[in-house]
XYZ file of C-alpha atoms in Angstrom:
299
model
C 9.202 131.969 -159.255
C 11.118 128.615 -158.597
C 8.983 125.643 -156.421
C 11.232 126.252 -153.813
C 10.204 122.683 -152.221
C 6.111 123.733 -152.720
C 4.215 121.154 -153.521
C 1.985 121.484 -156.362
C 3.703 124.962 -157.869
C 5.267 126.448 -161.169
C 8.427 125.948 -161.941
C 8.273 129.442 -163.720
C 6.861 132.649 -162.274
C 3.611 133.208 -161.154
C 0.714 134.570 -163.405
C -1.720 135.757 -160.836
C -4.658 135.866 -163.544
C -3.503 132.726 -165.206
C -3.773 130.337 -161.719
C -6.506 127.543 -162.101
C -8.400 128.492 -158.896
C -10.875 125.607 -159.190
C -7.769 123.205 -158.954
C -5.944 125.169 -155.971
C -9.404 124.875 -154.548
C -9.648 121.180 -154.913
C -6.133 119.967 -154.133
C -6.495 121.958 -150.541
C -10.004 120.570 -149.782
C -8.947 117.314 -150.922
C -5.849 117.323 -148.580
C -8.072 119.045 -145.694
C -10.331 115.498 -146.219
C -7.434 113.697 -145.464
C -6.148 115.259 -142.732
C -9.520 115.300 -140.908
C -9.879 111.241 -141.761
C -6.413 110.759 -141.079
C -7.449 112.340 -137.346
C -10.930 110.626 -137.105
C -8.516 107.471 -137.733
C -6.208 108.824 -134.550
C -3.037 107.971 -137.219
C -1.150 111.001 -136.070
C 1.559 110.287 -137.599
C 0.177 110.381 -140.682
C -1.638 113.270 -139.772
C 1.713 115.363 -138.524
C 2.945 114.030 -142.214
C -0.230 115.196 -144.415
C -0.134 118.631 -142.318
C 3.220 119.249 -143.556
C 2.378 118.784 -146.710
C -0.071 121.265 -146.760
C 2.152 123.460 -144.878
C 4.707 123.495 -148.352
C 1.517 123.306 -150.546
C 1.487 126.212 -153.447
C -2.192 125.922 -153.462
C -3.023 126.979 -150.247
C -0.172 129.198 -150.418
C -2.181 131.231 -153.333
C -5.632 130.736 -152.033
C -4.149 132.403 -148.493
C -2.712 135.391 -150.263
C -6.066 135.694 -152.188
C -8.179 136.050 -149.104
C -5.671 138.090 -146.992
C -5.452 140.839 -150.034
C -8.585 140.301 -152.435
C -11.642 138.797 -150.717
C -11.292 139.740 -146.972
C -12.536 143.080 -146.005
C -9.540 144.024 -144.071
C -7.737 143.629 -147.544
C -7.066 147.953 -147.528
C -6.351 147.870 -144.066
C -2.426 147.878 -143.197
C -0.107 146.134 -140.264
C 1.876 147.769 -138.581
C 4.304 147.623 -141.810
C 1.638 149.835 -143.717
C 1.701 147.411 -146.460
C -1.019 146.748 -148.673
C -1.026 144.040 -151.580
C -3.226 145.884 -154.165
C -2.397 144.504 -158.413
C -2.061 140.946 -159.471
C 1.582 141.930 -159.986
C 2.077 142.473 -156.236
C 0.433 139.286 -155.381
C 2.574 137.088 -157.847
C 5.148 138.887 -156.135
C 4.166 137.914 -152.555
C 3.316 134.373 -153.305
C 7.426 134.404 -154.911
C 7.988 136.017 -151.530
C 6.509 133.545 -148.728
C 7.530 130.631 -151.137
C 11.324 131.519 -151.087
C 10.907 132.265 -147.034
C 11.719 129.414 -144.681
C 11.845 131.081 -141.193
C 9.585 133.978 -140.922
C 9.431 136.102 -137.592
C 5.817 137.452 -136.550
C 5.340 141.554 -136.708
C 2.835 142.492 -133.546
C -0.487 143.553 -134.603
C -1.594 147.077 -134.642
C -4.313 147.671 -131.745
C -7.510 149.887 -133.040
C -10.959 150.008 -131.706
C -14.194 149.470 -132.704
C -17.382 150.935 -131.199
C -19.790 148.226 -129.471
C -23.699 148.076 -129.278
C -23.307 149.076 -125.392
C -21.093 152.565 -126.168
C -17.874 150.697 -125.604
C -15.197 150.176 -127.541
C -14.023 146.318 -128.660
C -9.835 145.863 -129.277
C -9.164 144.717 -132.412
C -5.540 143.183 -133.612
C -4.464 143.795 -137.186
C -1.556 141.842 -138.248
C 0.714 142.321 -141.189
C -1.052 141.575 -144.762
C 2.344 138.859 -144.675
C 1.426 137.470 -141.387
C -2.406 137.387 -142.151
C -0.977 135.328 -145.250
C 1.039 132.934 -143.286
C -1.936 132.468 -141.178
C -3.966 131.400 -143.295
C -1.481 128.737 -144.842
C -0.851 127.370 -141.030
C -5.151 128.098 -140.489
C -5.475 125.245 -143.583
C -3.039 122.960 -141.774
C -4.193 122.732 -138.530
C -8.326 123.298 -138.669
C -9.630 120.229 -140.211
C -7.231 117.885 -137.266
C -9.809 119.825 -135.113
C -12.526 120.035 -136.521
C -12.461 116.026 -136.367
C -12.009 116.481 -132.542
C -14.487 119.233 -131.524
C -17.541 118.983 -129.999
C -20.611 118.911 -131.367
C -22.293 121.444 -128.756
C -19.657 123.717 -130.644
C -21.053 126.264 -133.259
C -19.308 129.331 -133.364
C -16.326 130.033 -135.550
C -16.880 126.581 -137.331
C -16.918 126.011 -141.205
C -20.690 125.196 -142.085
C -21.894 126.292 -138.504
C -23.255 129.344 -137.142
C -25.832 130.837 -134.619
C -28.993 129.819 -136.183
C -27.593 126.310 -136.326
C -27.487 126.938 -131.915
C -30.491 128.076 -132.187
C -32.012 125.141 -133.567
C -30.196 123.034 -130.661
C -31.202 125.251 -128.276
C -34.525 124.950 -129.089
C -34.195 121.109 -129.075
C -33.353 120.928 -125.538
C -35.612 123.416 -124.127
C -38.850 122.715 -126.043
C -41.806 120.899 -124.373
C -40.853 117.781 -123.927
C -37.517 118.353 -121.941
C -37.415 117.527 -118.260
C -34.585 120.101 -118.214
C -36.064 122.983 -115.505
C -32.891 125.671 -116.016
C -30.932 127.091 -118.313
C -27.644 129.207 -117.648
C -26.543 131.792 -119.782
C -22.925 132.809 -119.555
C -20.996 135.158 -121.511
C -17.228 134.800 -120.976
C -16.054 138.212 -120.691
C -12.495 138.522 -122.792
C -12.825 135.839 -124.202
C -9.889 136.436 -126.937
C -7.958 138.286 -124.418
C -7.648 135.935 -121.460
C -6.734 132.640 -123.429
C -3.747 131.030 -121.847
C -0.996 130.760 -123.882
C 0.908 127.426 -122.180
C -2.025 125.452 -122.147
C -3.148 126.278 -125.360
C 0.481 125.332 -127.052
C 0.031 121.938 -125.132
C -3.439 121.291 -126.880
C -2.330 121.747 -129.954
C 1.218 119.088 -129.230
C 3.946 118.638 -132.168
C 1.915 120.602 -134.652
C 4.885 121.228 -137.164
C 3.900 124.713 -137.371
C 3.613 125.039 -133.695
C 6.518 127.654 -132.742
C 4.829 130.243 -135.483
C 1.734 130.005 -133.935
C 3.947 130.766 -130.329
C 5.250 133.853 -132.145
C 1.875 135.378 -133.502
C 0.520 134.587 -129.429
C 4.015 136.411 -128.193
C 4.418 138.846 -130.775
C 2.991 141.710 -128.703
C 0.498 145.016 -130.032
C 1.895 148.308 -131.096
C -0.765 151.385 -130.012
C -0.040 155.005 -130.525
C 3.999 154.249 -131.140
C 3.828 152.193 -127.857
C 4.749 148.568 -127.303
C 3.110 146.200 -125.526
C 3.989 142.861 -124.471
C 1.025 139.807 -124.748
C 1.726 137.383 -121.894
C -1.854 136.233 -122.613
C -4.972 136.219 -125.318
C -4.978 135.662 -129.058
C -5.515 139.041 -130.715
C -9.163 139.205 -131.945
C -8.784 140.396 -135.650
C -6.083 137.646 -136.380
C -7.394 135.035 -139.503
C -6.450 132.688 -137.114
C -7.467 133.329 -133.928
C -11.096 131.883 -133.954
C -9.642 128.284 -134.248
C -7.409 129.030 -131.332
C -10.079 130.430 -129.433
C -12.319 126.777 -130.205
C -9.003 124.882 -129.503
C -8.519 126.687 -125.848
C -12.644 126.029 -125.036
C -12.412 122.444 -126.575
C -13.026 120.007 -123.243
C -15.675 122.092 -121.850
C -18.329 119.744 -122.105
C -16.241 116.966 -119.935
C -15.624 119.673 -117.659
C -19.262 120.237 -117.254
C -20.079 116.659 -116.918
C -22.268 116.345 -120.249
C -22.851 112.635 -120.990
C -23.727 110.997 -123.488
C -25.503 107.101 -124.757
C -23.430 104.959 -127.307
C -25.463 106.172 -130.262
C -24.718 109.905 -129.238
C -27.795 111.100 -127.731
C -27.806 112.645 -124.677
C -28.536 110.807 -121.180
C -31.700 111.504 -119.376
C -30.072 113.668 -116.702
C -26.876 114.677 -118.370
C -26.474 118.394 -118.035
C -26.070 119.795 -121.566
C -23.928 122.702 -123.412
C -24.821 124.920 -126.521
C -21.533 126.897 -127.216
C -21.721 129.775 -129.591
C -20.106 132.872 -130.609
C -22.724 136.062 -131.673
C -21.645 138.258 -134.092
C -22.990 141.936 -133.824
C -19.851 143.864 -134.591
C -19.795 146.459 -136.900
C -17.540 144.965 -140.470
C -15.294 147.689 -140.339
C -12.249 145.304 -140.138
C -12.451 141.932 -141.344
C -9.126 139.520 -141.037
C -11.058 136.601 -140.702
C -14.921 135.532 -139.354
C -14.081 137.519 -135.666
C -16.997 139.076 -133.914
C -17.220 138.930 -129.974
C -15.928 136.484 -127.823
C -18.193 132.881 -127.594
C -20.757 132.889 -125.615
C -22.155 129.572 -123.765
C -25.412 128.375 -123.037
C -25.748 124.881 -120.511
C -29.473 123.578 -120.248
């Protein structure tokens, strides 16, 4: 496989079982690091730069194809393209694939179901194994910038967060001591479905992978031989759609009038937010970390 403008690639063709992992692994944490500093900074330039670069990086090029078709449950589940990536031969193959490709058009996802505690049935999205690749790449690009902006009442869908972690902060606020006297529990019904696509596009700005991320959100879902158009909603089953579900919530707690001192406790009478996302679906599909839509709690 030639470099094809990758950073950090072969020159030659790719070995699947001959990549140095730990070193793929390193140069794409490394340049997440940056990227989130670079943000914490607000040097957006040299964040739009750095993203870029990891947008061309061979690294998380190979690390994306090895989740999509080797560690991900949803690895022997097709697209709508029926593809599946199965030998090390086919993934070399891929990898000489997306690195040769420099405009790529988004396939819709296929729509199945999956049965809920309650008897009904959740929507799920599969994409293409290709697009689940590519989503991953841009997924690596664009979730450490936020992950230097989100809130920290945020917890679901987050590297190194989860529900117990809400729990914890739940149990902060409400425990004995609080002179908070309620506590509103609101599930947002659709969550995945109902995101907006305009206003989401503007959040994320001159992201230089912006106009994919428009395509996977407009690329529509094929059920029984039917198409259907997407005007709104992220599909949930996408690798990433979590991070554009957190991007579209992001400003709730300014919305809600949560306040906070200069050492980043909460005021006395501030109102405040534990956002979360449960996870009781069954694993029968697994693109990325998806489960139902977040749920919030305000104290």
């Amino acid at each position: 496989m030639d470099d094809h403008g990758r950073s950090n690639g072969p020159t030659g063709p790719t070995d699947w079982n001959a990549i140095d992992w730990c070193k793929a692994n390193r140069l794409v944490r490394n340049l997440r690091q940056r990227i989130f500093r670079a943000t914490r900074e607000n040097d957006l330039d040299k964040v739009r730069s750095l993203q870029k670069l990891m947008l061309r990086s061979w690294s998380n090029l190979v690390l994306s194809v090895r989740r999509a078709t080797q560690q991900n449950q949803g690895k022997n589940t097709p697209g709508v393209d029926k593809v599946l990536v199965k030998t090390p031969t086919a993934r070399g193959k891929l990898v000489a694939t997306m690195a040769g490709q420099t405009i790529w058009c988004a396939r819709p996802v296929r729509r199945v179901y999956i049965p809920k505690a309650n008897g009904k049935r959740r929507p799920l999205g599969i994409p293409t194994i290709l697009d689940r690749c590519w989503q991953g790449v841009v997924k690596n690009a664009l979730e450490p910038e936020w992950e230097a902006r989100f809130e920290g009442s945020s917890y679901g869908f987050r590297p190194g967060r989860g529900c117990h972690d809400a729990m914890a902060r739940i149990y902060q606020l409400a425990k004995g001591t609080s002179t908070r006297k309620w506590v509103v529990d609101a599930d947002i019904k659709g969550a995945f479905d109902n995101i907006g696509h305009e206003p989401l596009l503007r959040a994320i700005g001159q992201f230089p992978a912006r106009e994919l991320i428009k395509q996977w959100l407009k690329a529509g879902y094929l059920e029984l031989g039917q198409m259907h158009e997407t005007p709104t909603g992220t599909p949930q089953g996408g690798v990433i759609s979590p991070l554009l579900a957190n991007i579209a919530f992001h400003g709730m707690e300014q919305v809600l009038g949560v306040v906070y001192t200069t050492h980043g406790d909460l005021k006395p009478k501030s109102p405040a937010l534990v956002r979360y996302a449960d996870d009781r679906a069954p694993r029968r599909w697994e693109g990325s970390s998806t489960g139902p839509g977040p749920e919030h709690h305000a104290t």
